[in-house]
């Protein structure tokens, strides 16, 4: 079974630029999560989708972050404009209801 | 409290047992997980326990769950240097199945 795929693996941008991350979850998984993991900290949930609907985005900085899940499958997370403090690893995970499986993450560096 | 809490650091010698502890927040959480994260890598699901169980054993791993105290532990028997990593506990909350992570415990195994 293919795992959760994320791209790009690494991204370096200047502050105030825009960036987008892509996630392809495991086929058939209804739940998709985006997490932000700052160095030395645990993952923080940004947004959770159930199929193509948002069920939790309480910690998403909506003035600069946006996410969508097209047709309940792939998802993109966008930051516009980026700030220095957005430097982190962005993790995508999917779940059929029990276990949650993570992708390798996208490491974002904002300079 | 609102946060899933873990001790920051644990150091053991190779061959000893390691016990990593976690206090979670929601007594109604359905699933509780242990993930392993090696440097520069994503989160690897090690094991999980359903909330109606109080123990689960999987080869060298033993998970103990105390629902009354909202306490979860992971015991690694015969700890090896390859077990050195950061270990995160996570709870899947009731309702919309929000997955919340702890702060992580860095395990260092010395020869």
PDB file of N, CA, C and O in Angstrom, chain B residues 3-59:
ATOM      1  N   UNK B   3      -3.018  20.491  27.492  1.00  0.00           N
ATOM      2  CA  UNK B   3      -1.913  19.946  26.735  1.00  0.00           C
ATOM      3  C   UNK B   3      -1.666  18.484  27.085  1.00  0.00           C
ATOM      4  O   UNK B   3      -1.839  18.069  28.236  1.00  0.00           O
ATOM      5  N   UNK B   4      -1.204  17.734  26.077  1.00  0.00           N
ATOM      6  CA  UNK B   4      -0.719  16.375  26.306  1.00  0.00           C
ATOM      7  C   UNK B   4       0.730  16.513  26.766  1.00  0.00           C
ATOM      8  O   UNK B   4       1.550  17.095  26.063  1.00  0.00           O
ATOM      9  N   UNK B   5       1.028  15.993  27.945  1.00  0.00           N
ATOM     10  CA  UNK B   5       2.323  16.255  28.552  1.00  0.00           C
ATOM     11  C   UNK B   5       3.208  15.023  28.589  1.00  0.00           C
ATOM     12  O   UNK B   5       2.747  13.909  28.864  1.00  0.00           O
ATOM     13  N   UNK B   6       4.477  15.254  28.340  1.00  0.00           N
ATOM     14  CA  UNK B   6       5.483  14.205  28.404  1.00  0.00           C
ATOM     15  C   UNK B   6       6.736  14.786  29.047  1.00  0.00           C
ATOM     16  O   UNK B   6       7.000  15.995  28.917  1.00  0.00           O
ATOM     17  N   UNK B   7       7.530  13.929  29.666  1.00  0.00           N
ATOM     18  CA  UNK B   7       8.827  14.382  30.141  1.00  0.00           C
ATOM     19  C   UNK B   7       9.721  14.586  28.922  1.00  0.00           C
ATOM     20  O   UNK B   7       9.552  13.929  27.893  1.00  0.00           O
ATOM     21  N   UNK B   8      10.661  15.498  29.034  1.00  0.00           N
ATOM     22  CA  UNK B   8      11.431  15.926  27.875  1.00  0.00           C
ATOM     23  C   UNK B   8      12.507  14.942  27.451  1.00  0.00           C
ATOM     24  O   UNK B   8      12.821  14.818  26.264  1.00  0.00           O
ATOM     25  N   UNK B   9      13.080  14.258  28.423  1.00  0.00           N
ATOM     26  CA  UNK B   9      14.298  13.530  28.108  1.00  0.00           C
ATOM     27  C   UNK B   9      14.403  12.263  28.938  1.00  0.00           C
ATOM     28  O   UNK B   9      14.003  12.239  30.111  1.00  0.00           O
ATOM     29  N   UNK B  10      14.937  11.189  28.328  1.00  0.00           N
ATOM     30  CA  UNK B  10      15.189   9.934  29.033  1.00  0.00           C
ATOM     31  C   UNK B  10      16.474   9.337  28.487  1.00  0.00           C
ATOM     32  O   UNK B  10      16.641   9.243  27.266  1.00  0.00           O
ATOM     33  N   UNK B  11      17.345   8.949  29.388  1.00  0.00           N
ATOM     34  CA  UNK B  11      18.603   8.331  28.979  1.00  0.00           C
ATOM     35  C   UNK B  11      18.716   6.946  29.612  1.00  0.00           C
ATOM     36  O   UNK B  11      18.504   6.804  30.820  1.00  0.00           O
ATOM     37  N   UNK B  12      19.026   5.942  28.797  1.00  0.00           N
ATOM     38  CA  UNK B  12      19.163   4.574  29.302  1.00  0.00           C
ATOM     39  C   UNK B  12      20.384   3.937  28.652  1.00  0.00           C
ATOM     40  O   UNK B  12      20.914   4.428  27.653  1.00  0.00           O
ATOM     41  N   UNK B  13      20.788   2.824  29.229  1.00  0.00           N
ATOM     42  CA  UNK B  13      21.889   2.061  28.641  1.00  0.00           C
ATOM     43  C   UNK B  13      21.313   0.940  27.777  1.00  0.00           C
ATOM     44  O   UNK B  13      20.220   0.408  28.047  1.00  0.00           O
ATOM     45  N   UNK B  14      22.052   0.583  26.765  1.00  0.00           N
ATOM     46  CA  UNK B  14      21.642  -0.484  25.863  1.00  0.00           C
ATOM     47  C   UNK B  14      21.343  -1.758  26.654  1.00  0.00           C
ATOM     48  O   UNK B  14      22.099  -2.133  27.555  1.00  0.00           O
ATOM     49  N   UNK B  15      20.225  -2.407  26.340  1.00  0.00           N
ATOM     50  CA  UNK B  15      19.835  -3.625  27.030  1.00  0.00           C
ATOM     51  C   UNK B  15      18.871  -3.403  28.176  1.00  0.00           C
ATOM     52  O   UNK B  15      18.155  -4.328  28.581  1.00  0.00           O
ATOM     53  N   UNK B  16      18.835  -2.171  28.697  1.00  0.00           N
ATOM     54  CA  UNK B  16      17.879  -1.852  29.767  1.00  0.00           C
ATOM     55  C   UNK B  16      16.488  -1.674  29.175  1.00  0.00           C
ATOM     56  O   UNK B  16      16.317  -1.579  27.957  1.00  0.00           O
ATOM     57  N   UNK B  17      15.496  -1.591  30.052  1.00  0.00           N
ATOM     58  CA  UNK B  17      14.147  -1.220  29.622  1.00  0.00           C
ATOM     59  C   UNK B  17      13.985   0.293  29.715  1.00  0.00           C
ATOM     60  O   UNK B  17      14.557   0.929  30.597  1.00  0.00           O
ATOM     61  N   UNK B  18      13.192   0.832  28.805  1.00  0.00           N
ATOM     62  CA  UNK B  18      12.857   2.270  28.827  1.00  0.00           C
ATOM     63  C   UNK B  18      11.370   2.387  29.080  1.00  0.00           C
ATOM     64  O   UNK B  18      10.577   1.625  28.522  1.00  0.00           O
ATOM     65  N   UNK B  19      11.007   3.362  29.887  1.00  0.00           N
ATOM     66  CA  UNK B  19       9.591   3.649  30.090  1.00  0.00           C
ATOM     67  C   UNK B  19       9.355   5.133  29.834  1.00  0.00           C
ATOM     68  O   UNK B  19       9.942   5.984  30.505  1.00  0.00           O
ATOM     69  N   UNK B  20       8.511   5.414  28.867  1.00  0.00           N
ATOM     70  CA  UNK B  20       8.180   6.789  28.509  1.00  0.00           C
ATOM     71  C   UNK B  20       6.733   7.038  28.912  1.00  0.00           C
ATOM     72  O   UNK B  20       5.845   6.241  28.587  1.00  0.00           O
ATOM     73  N   UNK B  21       6.519   8.122  29.624  1.00  0.00           N
ATOM     74  CA  UNK B  21       5.203   8.408  30.181  1.00  0.00           C
ATOM     75  C   UNK B  21       4.516   9.581  29.495  1.00  0.00           C
ATOM     76  O   UNK B  21       5.178  10.472  28.957  1.00  0.00           O
ATOM     77  N   UNK B  22       3.201   9.575  29.570  1.00  0.00           N
ATOM     78  CA  UNK B  22       2.404  10.614  28.919  1.00  0.00           C
ATOM     79  C   UNK B  22       1.125  10.820  29.719  1.00  0.00           C
ATOM     80  O   UNK B  22       0.506   9.846  30.179  1.00  0.00           O
ATOM     81  N   UNK B  23       0.734  12.057  29.887  1.00  0.00           N
ATOM     82  CA  UNK B  23      -0.558  12.388  30.492  1.00  0.00           C
ATOM     83  C   UNK B  23      -1.391  13.092  29.441  1.00  0.00           C
ATOM     84  O   UNK B  23      -0.953  14.110  28.899  1.00  0.00           O
ATOM     85  N   UNK B  24      -2.544  12.536  29.142  1.00  0.00           N
ATOM     86  CA  UNK B  24      -3.372  13.132  28.106  1.00  0.00           C
ATOM     87  C   UNK B  24      -4.540  13.879  28.721  1.00  0.00           C
ATOM     88  O   UNK B  24      -4.650  13.986  29.948  1.00  0.00           O
ATOM     89  N   UNK B  25      -5.395  14.451  27.851  1.00  0.00           N
ATOM     90  CA  UNK B  25      -6.344  15.444  28.359  1.00  0.00           C
ATOM     91  C   UNK B  25      -7.793  14.982  28.402  1.00  0.00           C
ATOM     92  O   UNK B  25      -8.556  15.466  29.231  1.00  0.00           O
ATOM     93  N   UNK B  26      -8.159  14.076  27.496  1.00  0.00           N
ATOM     94  CA  UNK B  26      -9.582  13.781  27.329  1.00  0.00           C
ATOM     95  C   UNK B  26      -9.859  12.336  27.736  1.00  0.00           C
ATOM     96  O   UNK B  26      -9.433  11.403  27.056  1.00  0.00           O
ATOM     97  N   UNK B  27     -10.573  12.161  28.833  1.00  0.00           N
ATOM     98  CA  UNK B  27     -10.845  10.808  29.324  1.00  0.00           C
ATOM     99  C   UNK B  27     -11.716  10.012  28.351  1.00  0.00           C
ATOM    100  O   UNK B  27     -11.796   8.795  28.455  1.00  0.00           O
ATOM    101  N   UNK B  28     -12.325  10.700  27.388  1.00  0.00           N
ATOM    102  CA  UNK B  28     -13.162  10.004  26.399  1.00  0.00           C
ATOM    103  C   UNK B  28     -12.424   9.718  25.100  1.00  0.00           C
ATOM    104  O   UNK B  28     -13.025   9.210  24.152  1.00  0.00           O
ATOM    105  N   UNK B  29     -11.154  10.035  25.051  1.00  0.00           N
ATOM    106  CA  UNK B  29     -10.388   9.790  23.818  1.00  0.00           C
ATOM    107  C   UNK B  29     -10.513   8.330  23.409  1.00  0.00           C
ATOM    108  O   UNK B  29     -10.432   7.427  24.240  1.00  0.00           O
ATOM    109  N   UNK B  30     -10.671   8.129  22.103  1.00  0.00           N
ATOM    110  CA  UNK B  30     -10.958   6.786  21.605  1.00  0.00           C
ATOM    111  C   UNK B  30      -9.703   5.963  21.386  1.00  0.00           C
ATOM    112  O   UNK B  30      -9.673   4.771  21.675  1.00  0.00           O
ATOM    113  N   UNK B  31      -8.689   6.582  20.830  1.00  0.00           N
ATOM    114  CA  UNK B  31      -7.428   5.898  20.559  1.00  0.00           C
ATOM    115  C   UNK B  31      -6.291   6.702  21.157  1.00  0.00           C
ATOM    116  O   UNK B  31      -6.342   7.934  21.177  1.00  0.00           O
ATOM    117  N   UNK B  32      -5.262   5.993  21.584  1.00  0.00           N
ATOM    118  CA  UNK B  32      -4.035   6.639  22.066  1.00  0.00           C
ATOM    119  C   UNK B  32      -2.870   5.995  21.344  1.00  0.00           C
ATOM    120  O   UNK B  32      -2.838   4.765  21.176  1.00  0.00           O
ATOM    121  N   UNK B  33      -1.935   6.826  20.901  1.00  0.00           N
ATOM    122  CA  UNK B  33      -0.896   6.376  19.990  1.00  0.00           C
ATOM    123  C   UNK B  33       0.493   6.682  20.536  1.00  0.00           C
ATOM    124  O   UNK B  33       0.681   7.635  21.306  1.00  0.00           O
ATOM    125  N   UNK B  34       1.444   5.912  20.056  1.00  0.00           N
ATOM    126  CA  UNK B  34       2.854   6.239  20.229  1.00  0.00           C
ATOM    127  C   UNK B  34       3.500   6.296  18.847  1.00  0.00           C
ATOM    128  O   UNK B  34       3.399   5.350  18.061  1.00  0.00           O
ATOM    129  N   UNK B  35       4.147   7.448  18.597  1.00  0.00           N
ATOM    130  CA  UNK B  35       4.886   7.647  17.359  1.00  0.00           C
ATOM    131  C   UNK B  35       6.365   7.836  17.676  1.00  0.00           C
ATOM    132  O   UNK B  35       6.728   8.359  18.721  1.00  0.00           O
ATOM    133  N   UNK B  36       7.196   7.443  16.714  1.00  0.00           N
ATOM    134  CA  UNK B  36       8.646   7.611  16.822  1.00  0.00           C
ATOM    135  C   UNK B  36       9.102   8.546  15.707  1.00  0.00           C
ATOM    136  O   UNK B  36       8.642   8.424  14.566  1.00  0.00           O
ATOM    137  N   UNK B  37       9.988   9.463  16.046  1.00  0.00           N
ATOM    138  CA  UNK B  37      10.527  10.375  15.045  1.00  0.00           C
ATOM    139  C   UNK B  37      12.045  10.402  15.148  1.00  0.00           C
ATOM    140  O   UNK B  37      12.596  10.823  16.167  1.00  0.00           O
ATOM    141  N   UNK B  38      12.684   9.965  14.072  1.00  0.00           N
ATOM    142  CA  UNK B  38      14.142  10.035  13.999  1.00  0.00           C
ATOM    143  C   UNK B  38      14.538  11.351  13.331  1.00  0.00           C
ATOM    144  O   UNK B  38      13.712  11.968  12.649  1.00  0.00           O
ATOM    145  N   UNK B  39      15.775  11.792  13.529  1.00  0.00           N
ATOM    146  CA  UNK B  39      16.186  13.101  12.991  1.00  0.00           C
ATOM    147  C   UNK B  39      15.905  13.236  11.505  1.00  0.00           C
ATOM    148  O   UNK B  39      16.280  12.378  10.707  1.00  0.00           O
ATOM    149  N   UNK B  40      15.246  14.321  11.138  1.00  0.00           N
ATOM    150  CA  UNK B  40      14.971  14.606   9.738  1.00  0.00           C
ATOM    151  C   UNK B  40      13.920  13.729   9.101  1.00  0.00           C
ATOM    152  O   UNK B  40      13.701  13.808   7.887  1.00  0.00           O
ATOM    153  N   UNK B  41      13.247  12.914   9.892  1.00  0.00           N
ATOM    154  CA  UNK B  41      12.265  11.974   9.337  1.00  0.00           C
ATOM    155  C   UNK B  41      10.858  12.340   9.778  1.00  0.00           C
ATOM    156  O   UNK B  41      10.661  13.160  10.679  1.00  0.00           O
ATOM    157  N   UNK B  42       9.894  11.714   9.133  1.00  0.00           N
ATOM    158  CA  UNK B  42       8.510  11.913   9.519  1.00  0.00           C
ATOM    159  C   UNK B  42       8.175  11.107  10.750  1.00  0.00           C
ATOM    160  O   UNK B  42       9.034  10.528  11.414  1.00  0.00           O
ATOM    161  N   UNK B  43       6.901  11.057  11.069  1.00  0.00           N
ATOM    162  CA  UNK B  43       6.420  10.341  12.253  1.00  0.00           C
ATOM    163  C   UNK B  43       6.052   8.912  11.870  1.00  0.00           C
ATOM    164  O   UNK B  43       5.250   8.692  10.971  1.00  0.00           O
ATOM    165  N   UNK B  44       6.639   7.982  12.606  1.00  0.00           N
ATOM    166  CA  UNK B  44       6.376   6.564  12.359  1.00  0.00           C
ATOM    167  C   UNK B  44       5.466   6.036  13.458  1.00  0.00           C
ATOM    168  O   UNK B  44       5.805   6.126  14.645  1.00  0.00           O
ATOM    169  N   UNK B  45       4.331   5.496  13.066  1.00  0.00           N
ATOM    170  CA  UNK B  45       3.428   4.921  14.057  1.00  0.00           C
ATOM    171  C   UNK B  45       4.041   3.639  14.617  1.00  0.00           C
ATOM    172  O   UNK B  45       4.332   2.703  13.890  1.00  0.00           O
ATOM    173  N   UNK B  46       4.230   3.628  15.946  1.00  0.00           N
ATOM    174  CA  UNK B  46       4.804   2.444  16.594  1.00  0.00           C
ATOM    175  C   UNK B  46       3.718   1.475  17.027  1.00  0.00           C
ATOM    176  O   UNK B  46       3.781   0.280  16.768  1.00  0.00           O
ATOM    177  N   UNK B  47       2.758   2.003  17.746  1.00  0.00           N
ATOM    178  CA  UNK B  47       1.689   1.190  18.280  1.00  0.00           C
ATOM    179  C   UNK B  47       0.561   2.106  18.741  1.00  0.00           C
ATOM    180  O   UNK B  47       0.744   3.314  18.864  1.00  0.00           O
ATOM    181  N   UNK B  48      -0.586   1.518  18.987  1.00  0.00           N
ATOM    182  CA  UNK B  48      -1.692   2.295  19.516  1.00  0.00           C
ATOM    183  C   UNK B  48      -2.543   1.385  20.389  1.00  0.00           C
ATOM    184  O   UNK B  48      -2.436   0.156  20.331  1.00  0.00           O
ATOM    185  N   UNK B  49      -3.369   1.996  21.205  1.00  0.00           N
ATOM    186  CA  UNK B  49      -4.240   1.229  22.082  1.00  0.00           C
ATOM    187  C   UNK B  49      -5.626   1.839  22.033  1.00  0.00           C
ATOM    188  O   UNK B  49      -5.778   3.068  22.008  1.00  0.00           O
ATOM    189  N   UNK B  50      -6.611   1.016  21.956  1.00  0.00           N
ATOM    190  CA  UNK B  50      -7.989   1.474  21.979  1.00  0.00           C
ATOM    191  C   UNK B  50      -8.373   1.729  23.424  1.00  0.00           C
ATOM    192  O   UNK B  50      -7.887   1.053  24.340  1.00  0.00           O
ATOM    193  N   UNK B  51      -9.259   2.653  23.632  1.00  0.00           N
ATOM    194  CA  UNK B  51      -9.537   3.131  24.983  1.00  0.00           C
ATOM    195  C   UNK B  51     -10.209   2.098  25.886  1.00  0.00           C
ATOM    196  O   UNK B  51     -10.260   2.288  27.099  1.00  0.00           O
ATOM    197  N   UNK B  52     -10.708   1.010  25.330  1.00  0.00           N
ATOM    198  CA  UNK B  52     -11.344  -0.005  26.178  1.00  0.00           C
ATOM    199  C   UNK B  52     -10.351  -1.079  26.625  1.00  0.00           C
ATOM    200  O   UNK B  52     -10.740  -2.070  27.249  1.00  0.00           O
ATOM    201  N   UNK B  53      -9.078  -0.854  26.292  1.00  0.00           N
ATOM    202  CA  UNK B  53      -8.029  -1.782  26.714  1.00  0.00           C
ATOM    203  C   UNK B  53      -7.200  -1.122  27.800  1.00  0.00           C
ATOM    204  O   UNK B  53      -7.151   0.117  27.896  1.00  0.00           O
ATOM    205  N   UNK B  54      -6.524  -1.929  28.623  1.00  0.00           N
ATOM    206  CA  UNK B  54      -5.592  -1.321  29.565  1.00  0.00           C
ATOM    207  C   UNK B  54      -4.138  -1.733  29.325  1.00  0.00           C
ATOM    208  O   UNK B  54      -3.227  -1.178  29.925  1.00  0.00           O
ATOM    209  N   UNK B  55      -3.943  -2.693  28.413  1.00  0.00           N
ATOM    210  CA  UNK B  55      -2.587  -3.073  28.078  1.00  0.00           C
ATOM    211  C   UNK B  55      -2.558  -3.638  26.664  1.00  0.00           C
ATOM    212  O   UNK B  55      -3.506  -4.296  26.222  1.00  0.00           O
ATOM    213  N   UNK B  56      -1.437  -3.370  26.005  1.00  0.00           N
ATOM    214  CA  UNK B  56      -1.219  -3.977  24.688  1.00  0.00           C
ATOM    215  C   UNK B  56       0.266  -4.266  24.551  1.00  0.00           C
ATOM    216  O   UNK B  56       1.090  -3.415  24.867  1.00  0.00           O
ATOM    217  N   UNK B  57       0.575  -5.491  24.115  1.00  0.00           N
ATOM    218  CA  UNK B  57       1.976  -5.863  23.933  1.00  0.00           C
ATOM    219  C   UNK B  57       2.219  -6.164  22.462  1.00  0.00           C
ATOM    220  O   UNK B  57       1.416  -6.836  21.806  1.00  0.00           O
ATOM    221  N   UNK B  58       3.340  -5.673  21.957  1.00  0.00           N
ATOM    222  CA  UNK B  58       3.705  -5.880  20.565  1.00  0.00           C
ATOM    223  C   UNK B  58       5.212  -6.019  20.525  1.00  0.00           C
ATOM    224  O   UNK B  58       5.943  -5.031  20.515  1.00  0.00           O
ATOM    225  N   UNK B  59       5.689  -7.259  20.520  1.00  0.00           N
ATOM    226  CA  UNK B  59       7.117  -7.590  20.524  1.00  0.00           C
ATOM    227  C   UNK B  59       7.793  -6.895  21.700  1.00  0.00           C
ATOM    228  O   UNK B  59       7.462  -7.188  22.846  1.00  0.00           O
TER     229      UNK B  59
END
